[in-house]
PDB file of C-alpha atoms in Angstrom:
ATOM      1  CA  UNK A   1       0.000   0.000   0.000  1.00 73.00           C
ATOM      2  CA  UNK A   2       1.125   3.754  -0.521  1.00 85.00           C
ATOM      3  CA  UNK A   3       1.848   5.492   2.818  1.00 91.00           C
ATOM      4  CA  UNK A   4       3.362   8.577   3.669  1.00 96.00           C
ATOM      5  CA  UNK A   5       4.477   9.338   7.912  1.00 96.00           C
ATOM      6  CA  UNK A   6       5.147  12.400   9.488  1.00 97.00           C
ATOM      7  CA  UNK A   7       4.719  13.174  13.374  1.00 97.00           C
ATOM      8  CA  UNK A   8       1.128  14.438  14.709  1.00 97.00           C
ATOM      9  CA  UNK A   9       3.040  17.358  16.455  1.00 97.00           C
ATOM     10  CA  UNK A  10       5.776  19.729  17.193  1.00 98.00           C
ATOM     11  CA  UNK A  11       6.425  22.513  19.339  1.00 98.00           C
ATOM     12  CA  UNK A  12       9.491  25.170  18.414  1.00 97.00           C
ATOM     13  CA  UNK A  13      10.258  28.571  19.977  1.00 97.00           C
ATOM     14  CA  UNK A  14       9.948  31.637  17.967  1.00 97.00           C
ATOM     15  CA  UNK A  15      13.439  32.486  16.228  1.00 97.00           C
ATOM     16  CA  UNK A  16      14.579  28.937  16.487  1.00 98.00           C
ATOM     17  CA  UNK A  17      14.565  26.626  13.771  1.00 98.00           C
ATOM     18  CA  UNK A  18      12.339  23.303  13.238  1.00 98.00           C
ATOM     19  CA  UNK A  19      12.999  20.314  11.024  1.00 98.00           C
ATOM     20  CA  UNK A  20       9.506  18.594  10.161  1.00 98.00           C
ATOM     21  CA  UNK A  21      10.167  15.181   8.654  1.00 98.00           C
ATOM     22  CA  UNK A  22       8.245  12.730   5.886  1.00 98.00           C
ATOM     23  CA  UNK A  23       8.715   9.417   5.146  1.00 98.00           C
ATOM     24  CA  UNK A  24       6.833   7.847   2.000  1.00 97.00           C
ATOM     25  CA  UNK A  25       6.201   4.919   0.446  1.00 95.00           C
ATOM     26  CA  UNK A  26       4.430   4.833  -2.864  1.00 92.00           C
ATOM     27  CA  UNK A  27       4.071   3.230  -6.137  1.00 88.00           C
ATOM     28  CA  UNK A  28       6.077   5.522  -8.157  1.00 92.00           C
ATOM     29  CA  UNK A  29       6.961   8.472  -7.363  1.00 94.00           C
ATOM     30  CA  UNK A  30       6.588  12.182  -9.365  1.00 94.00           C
ATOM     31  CA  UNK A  31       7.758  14.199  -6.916  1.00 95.00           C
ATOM     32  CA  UNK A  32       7.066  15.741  -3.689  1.00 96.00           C
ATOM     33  CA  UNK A  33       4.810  18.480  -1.907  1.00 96.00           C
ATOM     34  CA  UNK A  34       5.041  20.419   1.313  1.00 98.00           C
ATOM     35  CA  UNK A  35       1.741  22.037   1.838  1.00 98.00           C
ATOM     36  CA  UNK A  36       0.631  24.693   5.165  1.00 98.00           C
ATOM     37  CA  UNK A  37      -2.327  25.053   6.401  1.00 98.00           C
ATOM     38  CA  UNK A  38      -3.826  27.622   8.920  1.00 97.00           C
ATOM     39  CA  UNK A  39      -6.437  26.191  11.481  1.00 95.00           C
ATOM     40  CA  UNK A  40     -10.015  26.312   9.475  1.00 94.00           C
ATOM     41  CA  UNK A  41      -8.033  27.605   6.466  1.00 96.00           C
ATOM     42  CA  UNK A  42      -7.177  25.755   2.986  1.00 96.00           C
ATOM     43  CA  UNK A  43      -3.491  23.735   2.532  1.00 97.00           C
ATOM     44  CA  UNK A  44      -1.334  26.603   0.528  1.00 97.00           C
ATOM     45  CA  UNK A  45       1.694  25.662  -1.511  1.00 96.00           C
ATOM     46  CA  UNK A  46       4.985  25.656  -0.017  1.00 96.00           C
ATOM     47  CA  UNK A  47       6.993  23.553  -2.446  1.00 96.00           C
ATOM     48  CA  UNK A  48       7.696  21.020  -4.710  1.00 95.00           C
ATOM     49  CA  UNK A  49      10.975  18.403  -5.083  1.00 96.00           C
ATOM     50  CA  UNK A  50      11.871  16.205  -7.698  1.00 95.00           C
ATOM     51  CA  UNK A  51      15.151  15.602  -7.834  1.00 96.00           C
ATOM     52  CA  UNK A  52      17.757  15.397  -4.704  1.00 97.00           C
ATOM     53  CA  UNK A  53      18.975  17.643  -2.573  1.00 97.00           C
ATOM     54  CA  UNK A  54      17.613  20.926  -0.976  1.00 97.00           C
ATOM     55  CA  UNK A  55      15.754  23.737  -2.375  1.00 94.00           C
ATOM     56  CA  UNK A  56      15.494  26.495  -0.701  1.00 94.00           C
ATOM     57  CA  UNK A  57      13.006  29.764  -0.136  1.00 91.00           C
ATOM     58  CA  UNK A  58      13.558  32.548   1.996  1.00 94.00           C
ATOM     59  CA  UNK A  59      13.247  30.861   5.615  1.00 96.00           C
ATOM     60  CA  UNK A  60      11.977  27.765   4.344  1.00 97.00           C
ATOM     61  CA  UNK A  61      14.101  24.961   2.960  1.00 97.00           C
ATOM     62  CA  UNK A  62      12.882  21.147   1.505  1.00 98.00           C
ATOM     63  CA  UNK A  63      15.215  18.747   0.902  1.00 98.00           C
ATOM     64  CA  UNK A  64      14.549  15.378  -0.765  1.00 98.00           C
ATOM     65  CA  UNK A  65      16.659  11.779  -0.456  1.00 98.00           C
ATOM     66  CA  UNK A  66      14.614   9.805  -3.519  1.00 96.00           C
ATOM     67  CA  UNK A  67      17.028   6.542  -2.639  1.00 96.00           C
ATOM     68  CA  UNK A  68      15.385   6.848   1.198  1.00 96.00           C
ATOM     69  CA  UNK A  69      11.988   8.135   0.450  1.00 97.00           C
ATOM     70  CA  UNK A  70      12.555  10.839   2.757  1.00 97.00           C
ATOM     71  CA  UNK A  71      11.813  14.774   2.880  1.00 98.00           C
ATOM     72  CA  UNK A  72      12.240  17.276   5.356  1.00 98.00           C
ATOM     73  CA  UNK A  73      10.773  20.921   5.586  1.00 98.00           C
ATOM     74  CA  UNK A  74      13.111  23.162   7.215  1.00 98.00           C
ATOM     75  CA  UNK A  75      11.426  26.577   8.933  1.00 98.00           C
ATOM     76  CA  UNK A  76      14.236  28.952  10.190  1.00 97.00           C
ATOM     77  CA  UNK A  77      13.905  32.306  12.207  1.00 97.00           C
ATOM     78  CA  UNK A  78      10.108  30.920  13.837  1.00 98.00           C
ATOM     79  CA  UNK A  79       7.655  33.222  13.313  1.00 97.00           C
ATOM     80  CA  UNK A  80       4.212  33.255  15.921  1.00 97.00           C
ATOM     81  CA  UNK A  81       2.611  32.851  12.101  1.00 97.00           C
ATOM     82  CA  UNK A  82       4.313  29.842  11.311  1.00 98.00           C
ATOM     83  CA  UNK A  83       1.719  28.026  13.758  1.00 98.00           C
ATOM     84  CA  UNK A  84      -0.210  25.828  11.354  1.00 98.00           C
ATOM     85  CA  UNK A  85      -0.187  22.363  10.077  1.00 98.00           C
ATOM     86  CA  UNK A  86       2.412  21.286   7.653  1.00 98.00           C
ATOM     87  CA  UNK A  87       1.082  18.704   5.055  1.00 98.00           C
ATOM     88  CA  UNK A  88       3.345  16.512   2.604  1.00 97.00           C
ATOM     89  CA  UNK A  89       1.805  15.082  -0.129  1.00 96.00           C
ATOM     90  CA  UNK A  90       3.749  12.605  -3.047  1.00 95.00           C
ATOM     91  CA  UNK A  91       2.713  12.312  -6.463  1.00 93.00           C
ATOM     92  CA  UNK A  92       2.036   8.770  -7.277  1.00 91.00           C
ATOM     93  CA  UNK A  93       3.033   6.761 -10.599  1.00 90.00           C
ATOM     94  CA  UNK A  94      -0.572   8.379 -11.807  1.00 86.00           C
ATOM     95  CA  UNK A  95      -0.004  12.171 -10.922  1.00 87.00           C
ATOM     96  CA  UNK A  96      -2.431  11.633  -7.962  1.00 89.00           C
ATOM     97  CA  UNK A  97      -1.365  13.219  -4.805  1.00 92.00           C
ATOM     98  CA  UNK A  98      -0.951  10.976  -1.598  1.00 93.00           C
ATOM     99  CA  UNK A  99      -0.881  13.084   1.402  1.00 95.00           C
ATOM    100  CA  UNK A 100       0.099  12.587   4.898  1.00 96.00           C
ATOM    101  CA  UNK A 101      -2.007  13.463   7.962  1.00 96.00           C
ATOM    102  CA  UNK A 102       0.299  16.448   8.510  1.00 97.00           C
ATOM    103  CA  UNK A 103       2.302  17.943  11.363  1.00 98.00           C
ATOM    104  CA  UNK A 104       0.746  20.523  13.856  1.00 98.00           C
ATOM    105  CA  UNK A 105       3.576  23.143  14.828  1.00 98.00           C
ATOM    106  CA  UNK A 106       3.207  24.951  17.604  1.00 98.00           C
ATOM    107  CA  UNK A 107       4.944  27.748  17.902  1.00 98.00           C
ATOM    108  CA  UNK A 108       5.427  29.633  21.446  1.00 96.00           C
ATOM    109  CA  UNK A 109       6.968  33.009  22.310  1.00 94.00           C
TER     110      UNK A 109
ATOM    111  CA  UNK B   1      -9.175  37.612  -8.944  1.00 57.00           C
ATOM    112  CA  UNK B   2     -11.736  35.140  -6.512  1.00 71.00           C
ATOM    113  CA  UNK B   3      -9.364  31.878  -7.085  1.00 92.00           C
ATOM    114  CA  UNK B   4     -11.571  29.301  -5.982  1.00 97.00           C
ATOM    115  CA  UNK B   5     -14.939  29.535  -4.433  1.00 96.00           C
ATOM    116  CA  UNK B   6     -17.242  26.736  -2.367  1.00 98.00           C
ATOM    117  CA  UNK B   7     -20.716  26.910  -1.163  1.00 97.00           C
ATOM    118  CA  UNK B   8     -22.195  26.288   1.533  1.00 98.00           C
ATOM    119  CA  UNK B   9     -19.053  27.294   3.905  1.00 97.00           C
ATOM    120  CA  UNK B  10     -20.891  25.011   6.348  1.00 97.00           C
ATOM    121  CA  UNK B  11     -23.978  22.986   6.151  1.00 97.00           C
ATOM    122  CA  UNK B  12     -25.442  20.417   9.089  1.00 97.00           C
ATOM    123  CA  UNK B  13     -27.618  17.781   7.573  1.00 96.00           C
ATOM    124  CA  UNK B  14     -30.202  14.844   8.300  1.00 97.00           C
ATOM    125  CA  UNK B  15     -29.143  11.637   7.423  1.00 98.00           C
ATOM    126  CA  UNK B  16     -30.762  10.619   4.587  1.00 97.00           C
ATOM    127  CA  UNK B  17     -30.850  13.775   2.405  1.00 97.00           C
ATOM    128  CA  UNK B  18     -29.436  15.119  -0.821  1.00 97.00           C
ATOM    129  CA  UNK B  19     -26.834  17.761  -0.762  1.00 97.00           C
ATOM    130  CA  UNK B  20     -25.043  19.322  -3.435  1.00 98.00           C
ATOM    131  CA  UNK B  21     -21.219  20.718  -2.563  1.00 98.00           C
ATOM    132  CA  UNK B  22     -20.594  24.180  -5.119  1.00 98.00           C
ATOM    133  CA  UNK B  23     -17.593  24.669  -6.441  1.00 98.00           C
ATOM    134  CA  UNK B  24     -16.198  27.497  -9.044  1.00 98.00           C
ATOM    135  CA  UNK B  25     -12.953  28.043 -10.122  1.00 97.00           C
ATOM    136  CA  UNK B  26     -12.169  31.053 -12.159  1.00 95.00           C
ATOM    137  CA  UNK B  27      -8.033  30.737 -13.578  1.00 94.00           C
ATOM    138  CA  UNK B  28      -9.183  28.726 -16.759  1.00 95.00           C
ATOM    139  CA  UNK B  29      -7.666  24.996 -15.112  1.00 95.00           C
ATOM    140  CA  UNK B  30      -8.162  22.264 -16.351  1.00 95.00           C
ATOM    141  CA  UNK B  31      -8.205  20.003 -13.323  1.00 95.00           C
ATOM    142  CA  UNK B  32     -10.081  20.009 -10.642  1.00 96.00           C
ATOM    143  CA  UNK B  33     -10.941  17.640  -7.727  1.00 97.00           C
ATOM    144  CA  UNK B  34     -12.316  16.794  -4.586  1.00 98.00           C
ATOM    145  CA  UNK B  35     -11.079  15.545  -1.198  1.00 98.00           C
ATOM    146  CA  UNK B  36     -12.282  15.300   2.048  1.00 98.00           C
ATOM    147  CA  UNK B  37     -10.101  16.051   5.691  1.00 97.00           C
ATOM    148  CA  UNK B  38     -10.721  13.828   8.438  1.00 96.00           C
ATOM    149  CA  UNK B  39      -8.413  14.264  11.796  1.00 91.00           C
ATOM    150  CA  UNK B  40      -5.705  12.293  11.667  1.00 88.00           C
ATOM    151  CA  UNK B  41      -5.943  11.408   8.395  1.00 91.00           C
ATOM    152  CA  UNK B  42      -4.225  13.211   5.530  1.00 88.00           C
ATOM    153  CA  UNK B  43      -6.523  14.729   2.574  1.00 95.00           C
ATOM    154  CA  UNK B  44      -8.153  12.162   0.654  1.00 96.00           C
ATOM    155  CA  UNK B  45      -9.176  12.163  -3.201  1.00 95.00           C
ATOM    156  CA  UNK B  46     -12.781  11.309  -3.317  1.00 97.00           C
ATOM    157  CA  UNK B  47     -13.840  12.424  -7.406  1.00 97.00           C
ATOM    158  CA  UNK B  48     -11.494  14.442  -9.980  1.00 96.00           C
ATOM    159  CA  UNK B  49     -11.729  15.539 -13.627  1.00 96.00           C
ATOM    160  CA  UNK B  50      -9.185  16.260 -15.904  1.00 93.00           C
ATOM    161  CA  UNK B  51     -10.572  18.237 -18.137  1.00 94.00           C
ATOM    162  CA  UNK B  52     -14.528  19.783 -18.868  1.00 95.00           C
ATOM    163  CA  UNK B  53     -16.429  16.622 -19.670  1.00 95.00           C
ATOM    164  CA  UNK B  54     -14.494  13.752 -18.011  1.00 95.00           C
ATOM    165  CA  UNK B  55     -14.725  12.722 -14.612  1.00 97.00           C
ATOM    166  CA  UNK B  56     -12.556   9.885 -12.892  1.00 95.00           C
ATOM    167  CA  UNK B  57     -12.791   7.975  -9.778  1.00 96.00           C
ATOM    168  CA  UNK B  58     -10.138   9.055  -6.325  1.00 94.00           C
ATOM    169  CA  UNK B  59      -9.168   7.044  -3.133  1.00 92.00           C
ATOM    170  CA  UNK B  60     -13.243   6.839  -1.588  1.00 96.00           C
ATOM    171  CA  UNK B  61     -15.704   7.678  -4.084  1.00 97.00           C
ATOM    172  CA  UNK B  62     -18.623   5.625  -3.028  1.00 97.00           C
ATOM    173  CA  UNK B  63     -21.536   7.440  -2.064  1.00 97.00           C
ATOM    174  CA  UNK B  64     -20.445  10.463  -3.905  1.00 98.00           C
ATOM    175  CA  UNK B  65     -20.841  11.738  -7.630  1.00 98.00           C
ATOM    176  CA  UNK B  66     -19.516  14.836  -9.622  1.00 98.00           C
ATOM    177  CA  UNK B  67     -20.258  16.031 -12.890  1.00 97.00           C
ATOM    178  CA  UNK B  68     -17.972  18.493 -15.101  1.00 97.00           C
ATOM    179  CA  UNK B  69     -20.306  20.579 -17.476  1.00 97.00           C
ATOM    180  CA  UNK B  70     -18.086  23.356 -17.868  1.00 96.00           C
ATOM    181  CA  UNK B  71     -14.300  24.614 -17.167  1.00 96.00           C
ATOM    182  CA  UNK B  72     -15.162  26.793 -14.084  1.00 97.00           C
ATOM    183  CA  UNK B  73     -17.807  24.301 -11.567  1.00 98.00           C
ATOM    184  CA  UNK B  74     -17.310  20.931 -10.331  1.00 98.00           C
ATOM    185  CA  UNK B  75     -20.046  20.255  -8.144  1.00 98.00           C
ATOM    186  CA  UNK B  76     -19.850  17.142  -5.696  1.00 98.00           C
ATOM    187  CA  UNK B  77     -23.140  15.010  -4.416  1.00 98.00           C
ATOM    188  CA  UNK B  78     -24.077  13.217  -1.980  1.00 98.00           C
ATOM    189  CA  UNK B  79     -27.196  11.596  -3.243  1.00 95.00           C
ATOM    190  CA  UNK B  80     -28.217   9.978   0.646  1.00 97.00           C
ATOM    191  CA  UNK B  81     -26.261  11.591   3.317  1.00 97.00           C
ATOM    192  CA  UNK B  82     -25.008   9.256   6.117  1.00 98.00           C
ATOM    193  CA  UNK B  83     -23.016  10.120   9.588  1.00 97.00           C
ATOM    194  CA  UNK B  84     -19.579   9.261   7.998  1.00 97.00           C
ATOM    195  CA  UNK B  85     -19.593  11.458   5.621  1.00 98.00           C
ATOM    196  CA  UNK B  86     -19.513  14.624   8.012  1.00 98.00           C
ATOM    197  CA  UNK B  87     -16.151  15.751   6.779  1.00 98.00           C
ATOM    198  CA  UNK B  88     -14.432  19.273   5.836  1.00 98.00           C
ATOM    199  CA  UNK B  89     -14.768  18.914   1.945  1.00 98.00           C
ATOM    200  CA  UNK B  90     -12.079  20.704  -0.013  1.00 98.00           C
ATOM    201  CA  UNK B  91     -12.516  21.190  -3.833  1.00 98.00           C
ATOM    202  CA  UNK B  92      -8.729  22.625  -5.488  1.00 97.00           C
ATOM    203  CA  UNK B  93      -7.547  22.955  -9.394  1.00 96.00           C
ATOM    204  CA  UNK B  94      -4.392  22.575 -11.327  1.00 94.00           C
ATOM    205  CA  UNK B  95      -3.810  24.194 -14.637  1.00 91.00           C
ATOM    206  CA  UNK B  96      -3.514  20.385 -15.914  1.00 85.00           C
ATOM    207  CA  UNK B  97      -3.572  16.944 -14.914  1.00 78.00           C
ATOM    208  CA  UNK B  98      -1.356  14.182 -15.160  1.00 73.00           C
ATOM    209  CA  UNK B  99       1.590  16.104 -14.073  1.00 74.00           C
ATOM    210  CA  UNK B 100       3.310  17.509 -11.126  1.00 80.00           C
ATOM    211  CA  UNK B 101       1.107  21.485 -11.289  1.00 87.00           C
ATOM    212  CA  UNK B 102       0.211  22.991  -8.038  1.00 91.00           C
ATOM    213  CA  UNK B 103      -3.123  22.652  -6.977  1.00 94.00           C
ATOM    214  CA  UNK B 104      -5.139  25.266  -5.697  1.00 95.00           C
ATOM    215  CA  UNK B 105      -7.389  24.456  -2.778  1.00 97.00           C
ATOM    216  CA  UNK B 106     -11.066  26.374  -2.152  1.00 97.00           C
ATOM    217  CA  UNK B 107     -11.875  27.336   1.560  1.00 97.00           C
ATOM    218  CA  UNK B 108     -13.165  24.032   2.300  1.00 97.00           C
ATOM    219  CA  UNK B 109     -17.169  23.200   3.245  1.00 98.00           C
ATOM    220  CA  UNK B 110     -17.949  22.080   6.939  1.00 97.00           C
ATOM    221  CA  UNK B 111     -20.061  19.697   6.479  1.00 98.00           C
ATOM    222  CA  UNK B 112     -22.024  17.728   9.295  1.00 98.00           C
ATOM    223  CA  UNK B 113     -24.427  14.376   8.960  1.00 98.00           C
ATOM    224  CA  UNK B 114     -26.288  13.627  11.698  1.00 96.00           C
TER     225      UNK B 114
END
């Protein structure tokens, strides 16, 4: 079966930095999302990685290891506003998106 | 520029009844697609359609149907509500399917079966 982990919950201090990790296991794979999402709100893009190796965006970072189906989303400088839910999401040998149940951060002054 | 729009933002139903999901998308996409959000689970696909006129089967389709007249609305039904479907129901678009686009997600319906 397809199946993509990441932990229920984190808690970082603001101005620190968090690591949020995915693990995934799919048939085939087409890449990889990292999506946020705001309590009551819709998931918003974050980023996409296809090949190896990290991309960065301002204070966020994703990284990819294709070889140990394995991701990691990489917030620096916490903000209060980076409290949300942090969903990953791979695209499967069909382009269909297979998400995980996401990550709560909690973020605290 | 609206994005993505869905109607009702909530909606608390008998079990048993009809109830039609809106959806309207206005950036020209070709793909849309449904999912629901259940806690502790991660989104999952229930309908999509790849392009005006074709609709296609997701991850937990049963009890649910869509139709795809035109570019812009996707409408999802549930033709005989029952308690597990009370769900957050999310309706997004991607300029095309069968590829790695972003999708675009609506503000979600709230939707309650009791």
């Amino acid at each position: 079966g397809q199946n993509i982990d990441q932990p229920t919950e984190m808690t970082a201090t603001e101005g620190a930095i968090v690591q949020i990790n995915c693990t995934y296991q799919t048939s085939g794979f087409n890449g990889l999302f990292w999506y946020q999402q705001h309590a009551g709100e819709a998931p918003t893009f974050l980023s996409y990685n296809v090949l190896d190796g990290l991309e960065e965006k301002g204070r966020f970072s994703s990284f990819l290891s294709r070889s140990k189906g394995y991701s990691y989303l990489l917030l620096k400088e916490l903000q209060m506003k980076d409290s949300a839910s942090y969903l990953c999401a791979v695209a499967d040998s069909n382009y269909q998106l297979i998400w995980g149940a996401g990550t709560k951060l909690i973020i605290k002054p | 520029i609206a994005g993505i729009t869905q109607a009702p933002t909530s909606q608390i139903l008998a079990a048993g009844r009809r109830m039609t999901l809106r959806c309207t998308q206005d950036m020209r996409h070709n793909a849309m697609y449904w999912y629901r959000q259940d806690l502790g689970l991660g989104l999952r696909l229930i309908h999509y359609s790849n392009t005006a006129g074709t609709t296609g089967k997701g991850e937990v389709p049963d009890g649910y149907s869509v139709s795809r007249a035109n570019t812009d609305d996707f409408p999802l039904t549930l033709a005989s509500a029952v308690p597990s479907q009370t769900s957050v129901y999310f309706c997004a678009s991607s300029e095309f399917s069968g590829s790695t686009d972003t999708q675009y997600f609506g503000p979600g319906t709230r939707l309650t079966v009791l």
